[in-house]
Coordinates of C-alpha atoms and ligand atoms in Angstrom, one line a residue:
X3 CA 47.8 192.1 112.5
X4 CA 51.6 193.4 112.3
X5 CA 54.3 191.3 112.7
X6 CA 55.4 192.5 116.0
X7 CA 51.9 192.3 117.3
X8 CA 52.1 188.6 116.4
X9 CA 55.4 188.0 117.8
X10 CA 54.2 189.6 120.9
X11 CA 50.9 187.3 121.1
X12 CA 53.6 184.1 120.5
X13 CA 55.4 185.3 123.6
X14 CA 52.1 185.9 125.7
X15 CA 50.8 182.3 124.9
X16 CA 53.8 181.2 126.9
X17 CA 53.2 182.6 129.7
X18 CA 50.3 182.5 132.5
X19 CA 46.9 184.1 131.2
X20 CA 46.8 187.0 134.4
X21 CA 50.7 187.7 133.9
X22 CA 50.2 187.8 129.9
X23 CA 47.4 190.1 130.6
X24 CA 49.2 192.9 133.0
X25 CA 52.2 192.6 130.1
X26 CA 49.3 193.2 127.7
X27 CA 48.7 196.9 130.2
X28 CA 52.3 197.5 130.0
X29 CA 52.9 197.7 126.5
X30 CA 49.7 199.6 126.6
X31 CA 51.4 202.0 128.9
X32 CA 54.4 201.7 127.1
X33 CA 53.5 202.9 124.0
X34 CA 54.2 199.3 122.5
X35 CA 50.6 198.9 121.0
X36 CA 48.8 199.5 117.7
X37 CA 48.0 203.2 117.5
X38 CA 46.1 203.0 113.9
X39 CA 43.5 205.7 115.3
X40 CA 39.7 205.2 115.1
X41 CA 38.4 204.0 111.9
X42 CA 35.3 206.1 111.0
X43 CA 32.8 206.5 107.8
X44 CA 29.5 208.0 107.6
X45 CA 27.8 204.4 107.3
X46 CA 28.9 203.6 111.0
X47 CA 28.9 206.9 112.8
X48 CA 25.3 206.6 115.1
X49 CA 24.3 208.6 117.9
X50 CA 23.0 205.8 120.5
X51 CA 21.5 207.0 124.0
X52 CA 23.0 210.8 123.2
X53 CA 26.9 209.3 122.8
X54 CA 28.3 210.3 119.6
X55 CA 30.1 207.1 118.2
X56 CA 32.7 207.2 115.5
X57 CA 32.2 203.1 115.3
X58 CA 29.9 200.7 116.7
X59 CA 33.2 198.6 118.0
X60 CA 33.7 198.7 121.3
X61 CA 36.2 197.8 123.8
X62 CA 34.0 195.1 126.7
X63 CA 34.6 195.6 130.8
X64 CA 37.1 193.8 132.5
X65 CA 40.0 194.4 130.1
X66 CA 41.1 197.6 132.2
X67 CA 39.9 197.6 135.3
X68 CA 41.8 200.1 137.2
X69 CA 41.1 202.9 134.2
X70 CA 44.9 202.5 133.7
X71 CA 45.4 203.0 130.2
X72 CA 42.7 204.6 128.2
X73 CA 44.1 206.9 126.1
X74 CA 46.7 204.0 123.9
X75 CA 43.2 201.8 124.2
X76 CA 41.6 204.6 122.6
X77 CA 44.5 204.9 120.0
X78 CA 44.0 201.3 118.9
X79 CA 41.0 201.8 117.2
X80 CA 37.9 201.0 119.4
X81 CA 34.5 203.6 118.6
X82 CA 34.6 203.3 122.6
X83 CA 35.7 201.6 125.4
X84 CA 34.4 200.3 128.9
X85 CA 36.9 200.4 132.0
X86 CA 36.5 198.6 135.3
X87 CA 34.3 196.9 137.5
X88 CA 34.9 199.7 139.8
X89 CA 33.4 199.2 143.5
X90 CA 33.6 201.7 146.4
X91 CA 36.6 199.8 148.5
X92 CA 39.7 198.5 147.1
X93 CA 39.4 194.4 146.4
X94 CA 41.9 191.4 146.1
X95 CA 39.4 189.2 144.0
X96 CA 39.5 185.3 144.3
X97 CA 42.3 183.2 144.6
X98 CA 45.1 182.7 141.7
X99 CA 45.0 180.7 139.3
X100 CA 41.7 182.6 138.3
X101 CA 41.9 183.4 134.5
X102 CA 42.2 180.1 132.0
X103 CA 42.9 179.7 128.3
X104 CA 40.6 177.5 126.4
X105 CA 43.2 177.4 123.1
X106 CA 41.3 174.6 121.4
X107 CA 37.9 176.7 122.0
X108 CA 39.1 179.8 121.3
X109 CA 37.9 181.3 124.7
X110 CA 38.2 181.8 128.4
X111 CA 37.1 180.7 131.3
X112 CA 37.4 184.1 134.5
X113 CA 36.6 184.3 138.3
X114 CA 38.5 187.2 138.8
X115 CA 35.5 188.5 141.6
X116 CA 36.2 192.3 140.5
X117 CA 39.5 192.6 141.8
X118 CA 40.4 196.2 141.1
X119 CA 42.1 199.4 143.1
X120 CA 38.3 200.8 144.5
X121 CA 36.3 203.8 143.2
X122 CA 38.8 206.9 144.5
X123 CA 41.9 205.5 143.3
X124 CA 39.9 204.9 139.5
X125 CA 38.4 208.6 139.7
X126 CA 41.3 210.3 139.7
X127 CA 42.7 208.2 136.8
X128 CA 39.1 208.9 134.9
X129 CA 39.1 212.8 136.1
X130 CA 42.8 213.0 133.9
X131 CA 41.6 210.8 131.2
X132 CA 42.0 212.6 127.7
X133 CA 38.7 214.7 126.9
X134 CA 38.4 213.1 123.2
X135 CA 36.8 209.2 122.7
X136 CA 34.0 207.6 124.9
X137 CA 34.8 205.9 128.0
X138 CA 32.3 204.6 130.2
X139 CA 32.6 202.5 133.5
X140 CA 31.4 199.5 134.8
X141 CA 29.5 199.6 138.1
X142 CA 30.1 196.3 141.0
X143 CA 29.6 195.8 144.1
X144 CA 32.2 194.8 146.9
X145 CA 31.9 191.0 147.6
X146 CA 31.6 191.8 151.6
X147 CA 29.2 194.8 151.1
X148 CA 25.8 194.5 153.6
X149 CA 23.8 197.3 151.0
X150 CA 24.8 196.1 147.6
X151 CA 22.7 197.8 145.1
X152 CA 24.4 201.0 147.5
X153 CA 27.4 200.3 146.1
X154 CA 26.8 200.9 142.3
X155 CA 25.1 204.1 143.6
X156 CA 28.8 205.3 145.8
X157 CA 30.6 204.3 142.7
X158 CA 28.5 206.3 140.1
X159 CA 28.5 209.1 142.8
X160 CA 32.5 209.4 142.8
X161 CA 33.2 208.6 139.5
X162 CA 30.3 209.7 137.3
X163 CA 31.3 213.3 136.4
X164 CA 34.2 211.5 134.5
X165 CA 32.4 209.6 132.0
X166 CA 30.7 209.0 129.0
X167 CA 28.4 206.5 130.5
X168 CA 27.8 204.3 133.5
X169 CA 27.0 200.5 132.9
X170 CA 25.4 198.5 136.1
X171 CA 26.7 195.1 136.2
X172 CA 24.8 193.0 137.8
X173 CA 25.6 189.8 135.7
X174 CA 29.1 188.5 136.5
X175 CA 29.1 185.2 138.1
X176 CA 32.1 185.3 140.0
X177 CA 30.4 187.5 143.1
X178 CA 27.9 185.4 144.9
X179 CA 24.5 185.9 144.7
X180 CA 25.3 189.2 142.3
X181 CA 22.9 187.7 140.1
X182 CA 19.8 187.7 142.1
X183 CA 19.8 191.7 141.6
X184 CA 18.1 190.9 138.1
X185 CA 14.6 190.1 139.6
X186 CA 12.2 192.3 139.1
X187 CA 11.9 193.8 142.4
X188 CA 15.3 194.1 143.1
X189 CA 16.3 195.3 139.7
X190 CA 13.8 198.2 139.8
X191 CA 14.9 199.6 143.2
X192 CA 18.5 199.0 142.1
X193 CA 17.7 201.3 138.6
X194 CA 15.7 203.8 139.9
X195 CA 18.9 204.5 143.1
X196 CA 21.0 204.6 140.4
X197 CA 19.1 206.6 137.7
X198 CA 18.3 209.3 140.7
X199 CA 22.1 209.6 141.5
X200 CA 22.8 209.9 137.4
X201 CA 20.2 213.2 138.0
X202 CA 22.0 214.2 140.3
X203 CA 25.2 214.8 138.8
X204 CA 26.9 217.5 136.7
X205 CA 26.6 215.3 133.7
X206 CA 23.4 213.7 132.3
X207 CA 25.3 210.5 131.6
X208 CA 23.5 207.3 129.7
X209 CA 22.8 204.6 132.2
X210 CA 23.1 200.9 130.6
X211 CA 22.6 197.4 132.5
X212 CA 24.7 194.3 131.9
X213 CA 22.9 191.4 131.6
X214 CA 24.0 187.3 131.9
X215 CA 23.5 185.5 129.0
X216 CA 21.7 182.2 131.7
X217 CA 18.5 183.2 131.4
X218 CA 14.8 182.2 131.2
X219 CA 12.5 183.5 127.9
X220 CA 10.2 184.8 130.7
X221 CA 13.5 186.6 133.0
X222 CA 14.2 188.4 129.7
X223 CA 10.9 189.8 129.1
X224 CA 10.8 190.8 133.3
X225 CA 14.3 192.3 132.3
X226 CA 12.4 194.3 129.5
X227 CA 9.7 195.7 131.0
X228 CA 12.0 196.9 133.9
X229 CA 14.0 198.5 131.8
X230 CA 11.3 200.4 130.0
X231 CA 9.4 201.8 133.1
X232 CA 13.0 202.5 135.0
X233 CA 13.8 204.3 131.3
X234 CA 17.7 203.2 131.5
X235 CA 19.3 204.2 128.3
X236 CA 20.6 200.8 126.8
X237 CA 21.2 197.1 127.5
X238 CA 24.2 195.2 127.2
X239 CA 23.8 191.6 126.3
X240 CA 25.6 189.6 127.9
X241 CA 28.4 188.7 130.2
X242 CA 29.8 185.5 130.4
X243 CA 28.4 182.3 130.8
X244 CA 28.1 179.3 133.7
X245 CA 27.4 176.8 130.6
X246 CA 30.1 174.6 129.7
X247 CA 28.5 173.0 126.6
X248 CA 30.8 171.7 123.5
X249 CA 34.2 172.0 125.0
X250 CA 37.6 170.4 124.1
X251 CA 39.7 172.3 126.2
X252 CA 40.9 170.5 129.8
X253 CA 39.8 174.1 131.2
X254 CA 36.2 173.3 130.9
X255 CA 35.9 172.2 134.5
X256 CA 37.5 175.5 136.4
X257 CA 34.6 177.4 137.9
X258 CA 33.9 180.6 136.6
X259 CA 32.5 182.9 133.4
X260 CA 33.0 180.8 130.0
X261 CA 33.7 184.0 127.6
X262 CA 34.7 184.4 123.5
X263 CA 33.8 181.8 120.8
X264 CA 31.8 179.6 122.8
X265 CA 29.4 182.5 124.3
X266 CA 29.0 183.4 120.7
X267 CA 25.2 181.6 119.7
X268 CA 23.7 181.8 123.2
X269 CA 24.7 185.4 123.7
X270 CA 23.2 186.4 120.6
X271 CA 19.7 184.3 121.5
X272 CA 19.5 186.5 124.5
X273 CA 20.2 189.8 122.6
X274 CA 17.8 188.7 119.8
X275 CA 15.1 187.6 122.5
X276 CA 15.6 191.0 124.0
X277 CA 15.2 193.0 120.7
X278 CA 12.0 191.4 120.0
X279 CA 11.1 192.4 123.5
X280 CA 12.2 196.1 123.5
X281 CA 10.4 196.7 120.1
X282 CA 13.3 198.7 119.2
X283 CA 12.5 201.5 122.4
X284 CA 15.9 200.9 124.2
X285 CA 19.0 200.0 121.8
X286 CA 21.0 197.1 122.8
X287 CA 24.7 196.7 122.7
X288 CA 25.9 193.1 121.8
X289 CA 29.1 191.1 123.4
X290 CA 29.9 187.6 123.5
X291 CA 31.9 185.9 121.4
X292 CA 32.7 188.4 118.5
X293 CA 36.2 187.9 117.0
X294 CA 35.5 189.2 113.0
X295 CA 33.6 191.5 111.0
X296 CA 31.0 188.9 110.4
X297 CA 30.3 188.0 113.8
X298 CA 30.0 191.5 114.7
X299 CA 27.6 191.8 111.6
X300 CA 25.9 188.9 113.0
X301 CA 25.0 190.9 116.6
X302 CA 24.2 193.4 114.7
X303 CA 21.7 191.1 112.1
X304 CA 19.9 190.0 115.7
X305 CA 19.2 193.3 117.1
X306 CA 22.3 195.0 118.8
X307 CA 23.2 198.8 117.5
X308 CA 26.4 198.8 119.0
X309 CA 29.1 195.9 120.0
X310 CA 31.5 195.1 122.4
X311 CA 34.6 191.9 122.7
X312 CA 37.1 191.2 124.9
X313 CA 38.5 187.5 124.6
X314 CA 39.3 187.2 121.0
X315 CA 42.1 190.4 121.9
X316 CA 43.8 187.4 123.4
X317 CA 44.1 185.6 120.2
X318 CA 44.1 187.9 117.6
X319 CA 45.6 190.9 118.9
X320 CA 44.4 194.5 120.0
X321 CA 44.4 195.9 116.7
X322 CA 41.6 193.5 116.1
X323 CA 38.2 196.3 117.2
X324 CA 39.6 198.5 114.3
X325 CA 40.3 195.5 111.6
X326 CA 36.5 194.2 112.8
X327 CA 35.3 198.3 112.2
X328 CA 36.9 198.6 109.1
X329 CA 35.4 195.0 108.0
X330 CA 32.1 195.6 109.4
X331 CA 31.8 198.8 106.9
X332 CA 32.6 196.4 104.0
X333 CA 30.3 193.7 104.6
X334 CA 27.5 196.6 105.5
X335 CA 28.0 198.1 102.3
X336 CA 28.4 194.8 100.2
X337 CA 25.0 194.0 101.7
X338 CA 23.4 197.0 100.3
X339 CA 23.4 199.2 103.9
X340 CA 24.1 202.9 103.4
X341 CA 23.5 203.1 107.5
X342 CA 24.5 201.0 110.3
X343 CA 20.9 201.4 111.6
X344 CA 19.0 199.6 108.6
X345 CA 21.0 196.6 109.6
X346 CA 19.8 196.1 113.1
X347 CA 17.4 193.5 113.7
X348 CA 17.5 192.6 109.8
X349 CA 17.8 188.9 110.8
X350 CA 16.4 188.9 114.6
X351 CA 14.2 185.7 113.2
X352 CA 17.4 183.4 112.9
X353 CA 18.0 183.8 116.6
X354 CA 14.8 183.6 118.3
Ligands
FMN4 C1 39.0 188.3 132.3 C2 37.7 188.9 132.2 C3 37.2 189.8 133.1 C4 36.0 190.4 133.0 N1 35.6 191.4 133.9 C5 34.4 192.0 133.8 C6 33.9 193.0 134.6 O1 34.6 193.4 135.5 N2 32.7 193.5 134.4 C7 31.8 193.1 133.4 O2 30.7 193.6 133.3 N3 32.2 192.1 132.6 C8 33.5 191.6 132.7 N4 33.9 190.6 131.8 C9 32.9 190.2 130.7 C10 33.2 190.9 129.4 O3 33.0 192.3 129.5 C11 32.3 190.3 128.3 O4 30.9 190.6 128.7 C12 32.4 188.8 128.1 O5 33.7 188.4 128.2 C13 31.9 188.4 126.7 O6 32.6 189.0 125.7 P1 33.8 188.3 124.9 O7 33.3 186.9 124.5 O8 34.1 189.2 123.8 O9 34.9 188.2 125.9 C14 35.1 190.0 131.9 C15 35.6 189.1 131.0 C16 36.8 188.5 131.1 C17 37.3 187.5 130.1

C-alpha cells in the first residue's frame, strides 16, 4: 500500500462507514486511486464459463452499485469486477445507520436492502463502460415487487447486452424472504426464466448464482443438482452471513450480513461442500473473507477457480486485489503450480 493510500484509509476510519464509502467512489471518480493496471502471468490467466480472465482476483457486488466507476476499478488491478445489485425500479434501501465497522474483527456488518439508482439509470452507465476488462452485474429484486424472480429476469433484459456476465443474487439477507428463492422449486423456475432471457439476448453471457453461506449439508447438495440440470455457468459462494459467532466488536448485535474476516472458515466449508458436490462440472468462484494471497490460495485449495473480496478494501486499501494477484502467483509457484487450475480443490478435504 502507498503512502497516500494509507493516509487516505486514516482519514476514512474517522468518518461514518456509508460516507467513507461514497468518498471511497469519489476518489475513484476522481482519479485519486491506485491505477497499477492488471497484474497478469501465464500461471493465472484461465478461461472460466467462456470469460477470458487475466487474474482469478476479483472485485465482489455491492462495492459499486450504481456501475459508477468501473473503468478506475478496473485500473486498480482486479482480473474482474462485479457492479450492482441492480433491480428494475430505483430503491432507497433501509434506514441509516446501515453499514457498521467491526475494527477489532476485521469485518462488517451491512443491511443496505439494495439501495441503488434502478436498472435504466445503471444500463446506460454499463452501455458506455470501456470495452476492455470483465464486468458483470448483480441481479435483485425490488423489496415491494409482487413477481420477484420477474425482476432478475427485467433486469438482465435491460442490462444484459452490456456485460460480461450476469450473477443472480438470491442470497442477501437484508431483503425479506429473498432467501426462500434457493429451494429447489423455486430456484429452478427462477434459473430456467432467467437462463431463457440470457438466450434471448445479443450476447451469450455466463449466468452465475450467489449463494448464502447459512446453509444445510443437504440445501447445498439441492443447490447442486439445480444447478446442474438448469446448466448455469458458475456459482458464487457466498454472501454474507446472519451468524454472529466469535465477535469482540460492540457491532455484533446490529442486524444485518456479517462480511470479511469472520465469514472467512464458514464461507470456505460451503464452497468446499459444494465442490465436492459439483465434481468439478460447474467452477465455483469463492468470496468471504479473503484479505491476502494466502487466504485467496486457501479458496482456491477448497475448490474455487476464481475469487472475489470486498470488506478487507476497507482496511487495507484498493490496491489490495492486485497485491493479493501478484501474491497468489508467488505462493502458486512456490508450491510447485505451473497453472492456477492444478491448484483447485488440492485441499477440499481440510474444509469438508
Ligand atoms: C456493504 C456491502 C454491500 C453488499 N452488497 C451486495 C449486493 O448488492 N449484492 C451481493 O450479491 N452481495 C453484496 N455484498 C456481499 C459481497 O459481495 C460479498 O459476497 C460478501 O461481503 C463477502 O465477501 P467479503 O468478506 O470479501 O466482503 C455486499 C457486501 C457489503 C459489505
Amino acid at each position: 500500500m502507498k503512502i497516500v493510500e494509507k493516509l487516505g484509509l486514516k482519514l476514512l476510519y474517522k468518518t461514518d462507514p456509508e460516507n467513507a464509502h461514497h468518498l471511497a467512489i469519489k476518489a475513484l471518480k476522481y482519479g485519486l486511486t491506485p491505477k497499477a493496471g492488471v497484474y497478469t502471468s501465464k500461471r493465472l490467466k484461465q478461461n472460466i464459463a467462456g470469460l477470458e480472465l487475466p487474474n482469478p482476483i476479483g472485485l465482489a457486488a455491492g462495492f459499486d452499485k450504481n456501475a459508477e466507476v468501473i473503468a478506475p476499478l478496473l485500473n486498480t488491478g482486479f482480473g474482474f469486477i462485479e457492479v450492482g445489485a441492480a433491480t428494475p425500479e430505483p430503491q432507497k434501501g433501509n434506514n441509516k445507520p446501515r453499514l457498521f465497522r467491526l475494527n477489532e474483527d476485521q469485518g462488517s456488518i451491512n443491511r443496505f436492502g439494495f439501495n441503488n439508482e434502478g436498472m435504466l439509470i445503471i444500463a446506460d452507465r454499463l452501455s458506455k463502460r470501456p470495452n476492455k476488462g470483465i464486468v458483470g452485474l448483480n441481479l435483485g429484486a425490488n423489496k415491494n415487487s409482487s413477481h420477484r424472480a420477474i425482476d432478475f429476469v427485467k433486469v438482465l433484459e435491460t442490462c444484459g447486452n452490456f456485460i460480461d456476465f450476469a450473477t443472480v443474487n438470491v442470497s442477501s439477507p437484508n431483503t425479506e424472504k429473498l432467501r426462500d428463492l434457493q429451494g429447489e422449486k423455486a430456484l429452478t423456475a427462477l434459473l430456467t426464466g432467467v437462463i431463457e432471457t440470457r438466450n434471448q439476448l445479443g450476447r451469450q453471457i455466463p449466468i452465475f448464482l450467489k449463494i448464502a453461506p447459512d446453509l444445510t449439508s443437504e440445501e447445498i447438495s439441492q443447490i447442486a443438482q439445480v444447478a446442474r440440470h438448469t446448466r448455469i455457468d458458475a456459482i458464487i459462494a457466498t454472501n454474507t452471513t446472519l451468524d454472529r459467532t466469535n465477535l469482540m466488536s460492540k457491532h455484533q448485535i446490529q442486524t444485518g450480513g456479517l462480511s470479511g474476516k469472520p465469514l472467512f472458515e464458514k464461507s470456505t466449508r460451503v464452497l468446499a461442500k459444494l465442490a465436492y458436490e459439483l465434481e468439478g462440472n460447474i467452477p465455483i468462484i469463492g468470496v468471504g473473507g479473503i484479505d491476502s494471497a494466502e487466504a485467496a490460495f486457501e479458496k482456491i485449495r477448497a475448490g474455487a477457480s476464481l475469487v472475489q473480496l470486498y470488506t478487507a478494501l476497507v482496511f487495507h486499501g484498493l490496491s489490495l486485489g492486485r497485491d493479493i494477484a501478484k501474491g497468489l502467483d508467488s505462493l502458486l509457484e512456490k508450491n510447485g503450480y505451473d497453472h492456477i487450475s492444478q491448484a483447485v480443490g488440492s485441499g477440499i478435504q481440510d474444509y469438508l
